[in-house]
PDB file of C-alpha atoms in Angstrom:
ATOM      1  CA  MET T   1      13.712 -57.004  28.086  1.00 48.00           C
ATOM      2  CA  LEU T   2      10.549 -54.887  27.951  1.00 60.00           C
ATOM      3  CA  ASP T   3      10.878 -51.125  28.221  1.00 81.00           C
ATOM      4  CA  GLN T   4       9.391 -49.533  31.346  1.00 86.00           C
ATOM      5  CA  ASP T   5       7.439 -46.997  29.275  1.00 89.00           C
ATOM      6  CA  PHE T   6       5.949 -49.882  27.257  1.00 91.00           C
ATOM      7  CA  ILE T   7       4.773 -51.657  30.412  1.00 91.00           C
ATOM      8  CA  TYR T   8       3.489 -48.442  32.016  1.00 93.00           C
ATOM      9  CA  THR T   9       1.542 -47.543  28.875  1.00 94.00           C
ATOM     10  CA  LEU T  10      -0.125 -50.961  28.819  1.00 93.00           C
ATOM     11  CA  LEU T  11      -0.927 -50.736  32.522  1.00 94.00           C
ATOM     12  CA  LEU T  12      -2.430 -47.281  31.986  1.00 95.00           C
ATOM     13  CA  THR T  13      -4.490 -48.646  29.113  1.00 95.00           C
ATOM     14  CA  GLY T  14      -5.744 -51.483  31.264  1.00 94.00           C
ATOM     15  CA  LYS T  15      -6.521 -49.126  34.137  1.00 95.00           C
ATOM     16  CA  LEU T  16      -8.578 -46.886  31.846  1.00 96.00           C
ATOM     17  CA  ALA T  17     -10.499 -49.843  30.398  1.00 95.00           C
ATOM     18  CA  LEU T  18     -11.103 -51.393  33.849  1.00 95.00           C
ATOM     19  CA  ILE T  19     -12.387 -48.158  35.444  1.00 96.00           C
ATOM     20  CA  THR T  20     -14.583 -47.400  32.469  1.00 96.00           C
ATOM     21  CA  THR T  21     -16.045 -50.929  32.435  1.00 95.00           C
ATOM     22  CA  LEU T  22     -16.750 -50.992  36.190  1.00 96.00           C
ATOM     23  CA  VAL T  23     -18.452 -47.571  36.094  1.00 97.00           C
ATOM     24  CA  LEU T  24     -20.573 -48.597  33.144  1.00 97.00           C
ATOM     25  CA  ILE T  25     -21.607 -51.850  34.787  1.00 96.00           C
ATOM     26  CA  LEU T  26     -22.905 -49.893  37.762  1.00 96.00           C
ATOM     27  CA  THR T  27     -24.634 -47.220  35.679  1.00 96.00           C
ATOM     28  CA  GLY T  28     -25.465 -49.203  32.521  1.00 95.00           C
ATOM     29  CA  ILE T  29     -27.722 -51.754  34.241  1.00 95.00           C
ATOM     30  CA  PRO T  30     -30.200 -49.250  35.724  1.00 95.00           C
ATOM     31  CA  ILE T  31     -30.130 -47.109  32.546  1.00 95.00           C
ATOM     32  CA  ALA T  32     -30.843 -50.094  30.307  1.00 96.00           C
ATOM     33  CA  TYR T  33     -33.586 -51.225  32.653  1.00 95.00           C
ATOM     34  CA  TRP T  34     -35.200 -47.766  32.565  1.00 94.00           C
ATOM     35  CA  LEU T  35     -34.889 -47.517  28.748  1.00 93.00           C
ATOM     36  CA  ASN T  36     -36.607 -50.872  28.274  1.00 93.00           C
ATOM     37  CA  TYR T  37     -39.392 -50.645  30.835  1.00 92.00           C
ATOM     38  CA  SER T  38     -40.086 -46.928  31.179  1.00 90.00           C
ATOM     39  CA  ARG T  39     -43.136 -45.415  29.485  1.00 88.00           C
ATOM     40  CA  PHE T  40     -41.655 -41.972  29.362  1.00 87.00           C
ATOM     41  CA  LYS T  41     -42.753 -40.417  26.069  1.00 87.00           C
ATOM     42  CA  LEU T  42     -39.456 -38.651  25.348  1.00 89.00           C
ATOM     43  CA  LYS T  43     -37.384 -41.755  26.080  1.00 91.00           C
ATOM     44  CA  PHE T  44     -36.316 -41.916  22.427  1.00 91.00           C
ATOM     45  CA  ILE T  45     -34.297 -38.709  22.921  1.00 93.00           C
ATOM     46  CA  ALA T  46     -32.286 -40.353  25.697  1.00 92.00           C
ATOM     47  CA  GLU T  47     -31.754 -43.433  23.500  1.00 93.00           C
ATOM     48  CA  THR T  48     -30.550 -41.208  20.658  1.00 93.00           C
ATOM     49  CA  LEU T  49     -28.053 -39.376  22.884  1.00 93.00           C
ATOM     50  CA  ILE T  50     -26.714 -42.621  24.334  1.00 93.00           C
ATOM     51  CA  CYS T  51     -26.191 -44.114  20.866  1.00 92.00           C
ATOM     52  CA  MET T  52     -24.555 -40.982  19.433  1.00 93.00           C
ATOM     53  CA  PRO T  53     -20.985 -42.179  20.127  1.00 92.00           C
ATOM     54  CA  MET T  54     -21.574 -45.117  17.769  1.00 91.00           C
ATOM     55  CA  VAL T  55     -22.110 -42.843  14.737  1.00 90.00           C
ATOM     56  CA  LEU T  56     -20.387 -39.608  15.712  1.00 91.00           C
ATOM     57  CA  PRO T  57     -16.680 -39.411  14.723  1.00 91.00           C
ATOM     58  CA  PRO T  58     -14.595 -39.769  17.949  1.00 92.00           C
ATOM     59  CA  THR T  59     -12.632 -36.633  17.135  1.00 92.00           C
ATOM     60  CA  VAL T  60     -15.834 -34.617  16.951  1.00 94.00           C
ATOM     61  CA  MET T  61     -17.002 -35.860  20.339  1.00 94.00           C
ATOM     62  CA  GLY T  62     -13.496 -35.436  21.718  1.00 94.00           C
ATOM     63  CA  TYR T  63     -13.341 -31.853  20.476  1.00 95.00           C
ATOM     64  CA  TYR T  64     -16.642 -30.865  22.162  1.00 94.00           C
ATOM     65  CA  LEU T  65     -15.640 -32.622  25.398  1.00 95.00           C
ATOM     66  CA  LEU T  66     -12.305 -30.813  25.336  1.00 94.00           C
ATOM     67  CA  VAL T  67     -14.090 -27.499  24.886  1.00 94.00           C
ATOM     68  CA  ALA T  68     -16.428 -28.352  27.787  1.00 94.00           C
ATOM     69  CA  PHE T  69     -13.563 -29.480  30.021  1.00 93.00           C
ATOM     70  CA  SER T  70     -11.422 -26.410  29.320  1.00 91.00           C
ATOM     71  CA  PRO T  71     -11.042 -24.015  32.297  1.00 89.00           C
ATOM     72  CA  GLU T  72     -11.787 -21.193  29.873  1.00 89.00           C
ATOM     73  CA  ASN T  73     -15.405 -22.400  29.622  1.00 89.00           C
ATOM     74  CA  ALA T  74     -18.124 -22.471  32.244  1.00 90.00           C
ATOM     75  CA  PHE T  75     -18.164 -26.202  33.087  1.00 91.00           C
ATOM     76  CA  GLY T  76     -14.391 -26.656  33.175  1.00 90.00           C
ATOM     77  CA  ASN T  77     -13.951 -23.451  35.136  1.00 90.00           C
ATOM     78  CA  PHE T  78     -16.637 -24.546  37.663  1.00 92.00           C
ATOM     79  CA  LEU T  79     -14.903 -27.880  38.259  1.00 91.00           C
ATOM     80  CA  GLN T  80     -11.491 -26.310  38.684  1.00 89.00           C
ATOM     81  CA  GLU T  81     -12.604 -23.408  40.853  1.00 89.00           C
ATOM     82  CA  TYR T  82     -14.928 -25.265  43.235  1.00 88.00           C
ATOM     83  CA  PHE T  83     -13.576 -28.831  43.196  1.00 89.00           C
ATOM     84  CA  ASP T  84      -9.953 -28.302  42.047  1.00 89.00           C
ATOM     85  CA  VAL T  85     -10.567 -30.817  39.235  1.00 89.00           C
ATOM     86  CA  ARG T  86      -8.967 -30.430  35.845  1.00 90.00           C
ATOM     87  CA  LEU T  87     -10.341 -32.734  33.163  1.00 93.00           C
ATOM     88  CA  ALA T  88      -8.654 -31.372  30.057  1.00 93.00           C
ATOM     89  CA  PHE T  89      -5.363 -33.187  29.321  1.00 93.00           C
ATOM     90  CA  SER T  90      -5.614 -35.419  32.401  1.00 94.00           C
ATOM     91  CA  PHE T  91      -6.279 -39.071  33.173  1.00 95.00           C
ATOM     92  CA  SER T  92      -9.530 -38.119  34.891  1.00 94.00           C
ATOM     93  CA  GLY T  93     -10.655 -36.391  31.685  1.00 95.00           C
ATOM     94  CA  ILE T  94     -10.015 -39.406  29.459  1.00 96.00           C
ATOM     95  CA  VAL T  95     -11.879 -41.596  31.990  1.00 96.00           C
ATOM     96  CA  VAL T  96     -14.962 -39.343  31.749  1.00 96.00           C
ATOM     97  CA  ALA T  97     -14.634 -39.188  27.949  1.00 96.00           C
ATOM     98  CA  SER T  98     -14.191 -42.991  27.752  1.00 96.00           C
ATOM     99  CA  ILE T  99     -17.334 -43.566  29.867  1.00 96.00           C
ATOM    100  CA  ILE T 100     -19.378 -41.320  27.574  1.00 95.00           C
ATOM    101  CA  ALA T 101     -17.924 -42.905  24.410  1.00 95.00           C
ATOM    102  CA  ASN T 102     -18.605 -46.463  25.620  1.00 95.00           C
ATOM    103  CA  LEU T 103     -22.148 -45.993  26.926  1.00 95.00           C
ATOM    104  CA  PRO T 104     -23.849 -47.701  23.944  1.00 95.00           C
ATOM    105  CA  PHE T 105     -21.486 -50.674  23.974  1.00 95.00           C
ATOM    106  CA  MET T 106     -22.675 -51.528  27.511  1.00 95.00           C
ATOM    107  CA  ILE T 107     -26.271 -50.359  27.396  1.00 95.00           C
ATOM    108  CA  GLN T 108     -27.418 -51.731  24.031  1.00 94.00           C
ATOM    109  CA  PRO T 109     -26.627 -55.410  24.762  1.00 94.00           C
ATOM    110  CA  LEU T 110     -28.327 -55.074  28.161  1.00 95.00           C
ATOM    111  CA  GLN T 111     -31.369 -53.325  26.691  1.00 94.00           C
ATOM    112  CA  ASN T 112     -31.672 -56.020  23.968  1.00 93.00           C
ATOM    113  CA  GLY T 113     -31.420 -58.656  26.707  1.00 94.00           C
ATOM    114  CA  PHE T 114     -34.200 -57.109  28.756  1.00 94.00           C
ATOM    115  CA  ALA T 115     -36.356 -56.730  25.634  1.00 93.00           C
ATOM    116  CA  ALA T 116     -35.969 -60.428  24.786  1.00 93.00           C
ATOM    117  CA  LEU T 117     -37.336 -61.537  28.155  1.00 93.00           C
ATOM    118  CA  PRO T 118     -41.101 -62.223  28.426  1.00 92.00           C
ATOM    119  CA  ASP T 119     -42.726 -59.503  30.501  1.00 89.00           C
ATOM    120  CA  GLU T 120     -44.659 -62.174  32.385  1.00 91.00           C
ATOM    121  CA  LEU T 121     -41.426 -62.996  34.197  1.00 90.00           C
ATOM    122  CA  ARG T 122     -41.212 -59.552  35.672  1.00 91.00           C
ATOM    123  CA  GLN T 123     -44.938 -59.374  36.429  1.00 91.00           C
ATOM    124  CA  ALA T 124     -44.807 -62.731  38.198  1.00 91.00           C
ATOM    125  CA  SER T 125     -42.051 -61.466  40.464  1.00 90.00           C
ATOM    126  CA  TYR T 126     -44.090 -58.366  41.364  1.00 90.00           C
ATOM    127  CA  THR T 127     -47.136 -60.607  42.041  1.00 90.00           C
ATOM    128  CA  MET T 128     -45.040 -62.558  44.540  1.00 90.00           C
ATOM    129  CA  GLY T 129     -44.300 -59.300  46.402  1.00 88.00           C
ATOM    130  CA  LYS T 130     -40.766 -58.736  45.147  1.00 88.00           C
ATOM    131  CA  SER T 131     -39.535 -55.175  44.756  1.00 90.00           C
ATOM    132  CA  LYS T 132     -38.206 -53.741  41.533  1.00 88.00           C
ATOM    133  CA  THR T 133     -34.607 -53.937  42.818  1.00 90.00           C
ATOM    134  CA  ILE T 134     -34.923 -57.575  43.864  1.00 92.00           C
ATOM    135  CA  THR T 135     -36.687 -58.398  40.574  1.00 92.00           C
ATOM    136  CA  LEU T 136     -33.882 -56.775  38.611  1.00 92.00           C
ATOM    137  CA  PHE T 137     -31.005 -58.524  40.397  1.00 91.00           C
ATOM    138  CA  ARG T 138     -32.616 -61.846  41.315  1.00 91.00           C
ATOM    139  CA  VAL T 139     -34.902 -62.486  38.349  1.00 92.00           C
ATOM    140  CA  LEU T 140     -34.000 -60.407  35.263  1.00 94.00           C
ATOM    141  CA  LEU T 141     -30.195 -60.185  35.305  1.00 93.00           C
ATOM    142  CA  PRO T 142     -29.635 -63.951  35.821  1.00 91.00           C
ATOM    143  CA  ASN T 143     -31.700 -64.494  32.669  1.00 91.00           C
ATOM    144  CA  ILE T 144     -29.639 -62.099  30.546  1.00 92.00           C
ATOM    145  CA  LYS T 145     -26.128 -63.286  31.514  1.00 89.00           C
ATOM    146  CA  THR T 146     -25.159 -63.535  27.867  1.00 88.00           C
ATOM    147  CA  SER T 147     -26.091 -59.897  27.261  1.00 91.00           C
ATOM    148  CA  LEU T 148     -24.282 -58.762  30.385  1.00 92.00           C
ATOM    149  CA  ILE T 149     -21.080 -60.635  29.471  1.00 90.00           C
ATOM    150  CA  THR T 150     -21.273 -59.273  25.901  1.00 90.00           C
ATOM    151  CA  GLY T 151     -21.694 -55.706  27.173  1.00 93.00           C
ATOM    152  CA  ILE T 152     -18.752 -56.000  29.557  1.00 92.00           C
ATOM    153  CA  ALA T 153     -16.459 -57.543  26.957  1.00 90.00           C
ATOM    154  CA  LEU T 154     -17.399 -55.109  24.173  1.00 91.00           C
ATOM    155  CA  THR T 155     -16.936 -52.124  26.515  1.00 94.00           C
ATOM    156  CA  PHE T 156     -13.520 -53.273  27.668  1.00 93.00           C
ATOM    157  CA  ALA T 157     -12.363 -54.178  24.133  1.00 91.00           C
ATOM    158  CA  HIS T 158     -13.589 -50.909  22.643  1.00 92.00           C
ATOM    159  CA  CYS T 159     -11.985 -48.947  25.445  1.00 93.00           C
ATOM    160  CA  ILE T 160      -8.493 -50.386  24.990  1.00 92.00           C
ATOM    161  CA  GLY T 161      -8.652 -49.544  21.295  1.00 89.00           C
ATOM    162  CA  GLU T 162     -10.082 -46.024  21.677  1.00 90.00           C
ATOM    163  CA  PHE T 163      -7.983 -43.368  19.990  1.00 92.00           C
ATOM    164  CA  GLY T 164      -9.747 -40.313  18.627  1.00 91.00           C
ATOM    165  CA  ILE T 165     -11.550 -39.195  21.745  1.00 94.00           C
ATOM    166  CA  VAL T 166      -8.490 -39.893  23.939  1.00 94.00           C
ATOM    167  CA  ILE T 167      -6.043 -37.952  21.791  1.00 94.00           C
ATOM    168  CA  MET T 168      -8.437 -34.980  21.661  1.00 94.00           C
ATOM    169  CA  VAL T 169      -9.283 -34.849  25.369  1.00 95.00           C
ATOM    170  CA  GLY T 170      -6.036 -36.150  26.890  1.00 93.00           C
ATOM    171  CA  GLY T 171      -3.368 -35.466  24.280  1.00 91.00           C
ATOM    172  CA  ASN T 172      -0.200 -37.583  24.429  1.00 91.00           C
ATOM    173  CA  ILE T 173       1.246 -37.134  27.919  1.00 91.00           C
ATOM    174  CA  PRO T 174       3.548 -40.000  29.020  1.00 90.00           C
ATOM    175  CA  LYS T 175       2.342 -41.733  32.238  1.00 88.00           C
ATOM    176  CA  GLU T 176      -0.773 -39.571  32.237  1.00 92.00           C
ATOM    177  CA  THR T 177      -2.820 -39.946  29.056  1.00 93.00           C
ATOM    178  CA  ARG T 178      -0.591 -41.941  26.664  1.00 94.00           C
ATOM    179  CA  ILE T 179      -2.470 -45.199  26.266  1.00 95.00           C
ATOM    180  CA  ALA T 180      -1.533 -47.957  23.835  1.00 94.00           C
ATOM    181  CA  SER T 181      -3.556 -46.768  20.858  1.00 93.00           C
ATOM    182  CA  VAL T 182      -2.005 -43.304  21.147  1.00 94.00           C
ATOM    183  CA  ALA T 183       1.426 -44.847  21.585  1.00 94.00           C
ATOM    184  CA  ILE T 184       1.027 -46.765  18.310  1.00 94.00           C
ATOM    185  CA  TYR T 185       0.279 -43.534  16.461  1.00 93.00           C
ATOM    186  CA  ASP T 186       3.177 -41.817  18.201  1.00 92.00           C
ATOM    187  CA  GLU T 187       5.676 -44.554  17.321  1.00 93.00           C
ATOM    188  CA  VAL T 188       4.557 -44.717  13.692  1.00 93.00           C
ATOM    189  CA  GLN T 189       4.996 -40.924  13.407  1.00 91.00           C
ATOM    190  CA  ALA T 190       8.512 -41.369  14.780  1.00 91.00           C
ATOM    191  CA  LEU T 191       9.088 -44.244  12.240  1.00 92.00           C
ATOM    192  CA  ASN T 192       9.685 -46.575  15.165  1.00 92.00           C
ATOM    193  CA  PHE T 193       7.765 -49.469  13.641  1.00 93.00           C
ATOM    194  CA  GLU T 194       9.161 -52.131  15.973  1.00 92.00           C
ATOM    195  CA  ALA T 195       7.741 -50.422  19.044  1.00 91.00           C
ATOM    196  CA  ALA T 196       4.450 -49.746  17.239  1.00 93.00           C
ATOM    197  CA  ASN T 197       4.267 -53.432  16.352  1.00 94.00           C
ATOM    198  CA  HIS T 198       4.736 -54.439  20.004  1.00 92.00           C
ATOM    199  CA  TYR T 199       1.743 -52.274  21.079  1.00 94.00           C
ATOM    200  CA  ALA T 200      -0.358 -53.391  18.127  1.00 94.00           C
ATOM    201  CA  PHE T 201       0.347 -57.060  18.754  1.00 94.00           C
ATOM    202  CA  VAL T 202      -0.689 -56.821  22.418  1.00 93.00           C
ATOM    203  CA  LEU T 203      -3.973 -55.051  21.485  1.00 93.00           C
ATOM    204  CA  PHE T 204      -4.587 -57.602  18.738  1.00 93.00           C
ATOM    205  CA  ILE T 205      -4.126 -60.539  21.160  1.00 93.00           C
ATOM    206  CA  LEU T 206      -6.290 -58.887  23.810  1.00 90.00           C
ATOM    207  CA  SER T 207      -9.094 -58.216  21.344  1.00 88.00           C
ATOM    208  CA  PHE T 208      -8.929 -61.787  20.064  1.00 91.00           C
ATOM    209  CA  LEU T 209      -9.027 -63.249  23.568  1.00 89.00           C
ATOM    210  CA  ILE T 210     -11.988 -61.029  24.579  1.00 86.00           C
ATOM    211  CA  LEU T 211     -13.987 -62.107  21.506  1.00 85.00           C
ATOM    212  CA  LEU T 212     -13.030 -65.705  22.110  1.00 88.00           C
ATOM    213  CA  LEU T 213     -14.261 -65.365  25.672  1.00 82.00           C
ATOM    214  CA  ILE T 214     -17.594 -63.905  24.525  1.00 80.00           C
ATOM    215  CA  TYR T 215     -18.260 -66.676  22.028  1.00 80.00           C
ATOM    216  CA  SER T 216     -17.122 -69.518  24.280  1.00 84.00           C
ATOM    217  CA  ILE T 217     -19.219 -68.332  27.265  1.00 77.00           C
ATOM    218  CA  ASN T 218     -22.260 -67.625  25.115  1.00 72.00           C
ATOM    219  CA  ARG T 219     -21.906 -71.051  23.486  1.00 75.00           C
ATOM    220  CA  LYS T 220     -21.691 -72.709  26.892  1.00 71.00           C
ATOM    221  CA  ILE T 221     -24.729 -70.789  28.209  1.00 66.00           C
ATOM    222  CA  ASN T 222     -26.795 -71.590  25.108  1.00 64.00           C
ATOM    223  CA  PHE T 223     -25.782 -75.269  25.275  1.00 58.00           C
ATOM    224  CA  THR T 224     -26.801 -75.466  28.915  1.00 59.00           C
ATOM    225  CA  THR T 225     -30.103 -73.672  28.247  1.00 55.00           C
ATOM    226  CA  PHE T 226     -31.217 -75.937  25.427  1.00 50.00           C
ATOM    227  CA  ARG T 227     -29.810 -79.165  26.796  1.00 54.00           C
TER     228      ARG T 227
END
């Protein structure tokens, strides 16, 4: 019979990944659209900042976020004093950290998808009197379904396996910030390899299924397109 802590940890992991993915779908689409079509001269700085989590060690990012979230510093103190929100060592904090860490995994596939579309498609929609919003959701997004699915799957998969930034910002608080990747580390430290294997096996299967889903859907879409 499965342990309640094991089930709760997996549910917390899924909750974190689901919230992060949903938030990044809502924010990632307009950001990717802006990055691809904007003529803002300093756009490359925004692109650099968004991609930083891909090259910056998670513990480094986690450390700076922890410092920012701490009530002893201006931002953390402002949130706690005026909104009664504590981000350091809390589930809310690891959600915010996870969103920041997973930005490139959602935005880059979408941006690449937009870049691959012929600009005549967008211009034709404008010529027909369609607004930018309608063009985005009715014309552009349906033509980059593969990129959207890839971004969603990569974000979710990366989130369930995130460790460094979570342990730095959230610590290891049962039923609060102890997600599966942290639990694996915790169980190995305690030489409880059987429990660590249970967590690792679940994450392995989930990652495999997510990648299988990406490739199968992309294969089906490509087959339908070129049929």
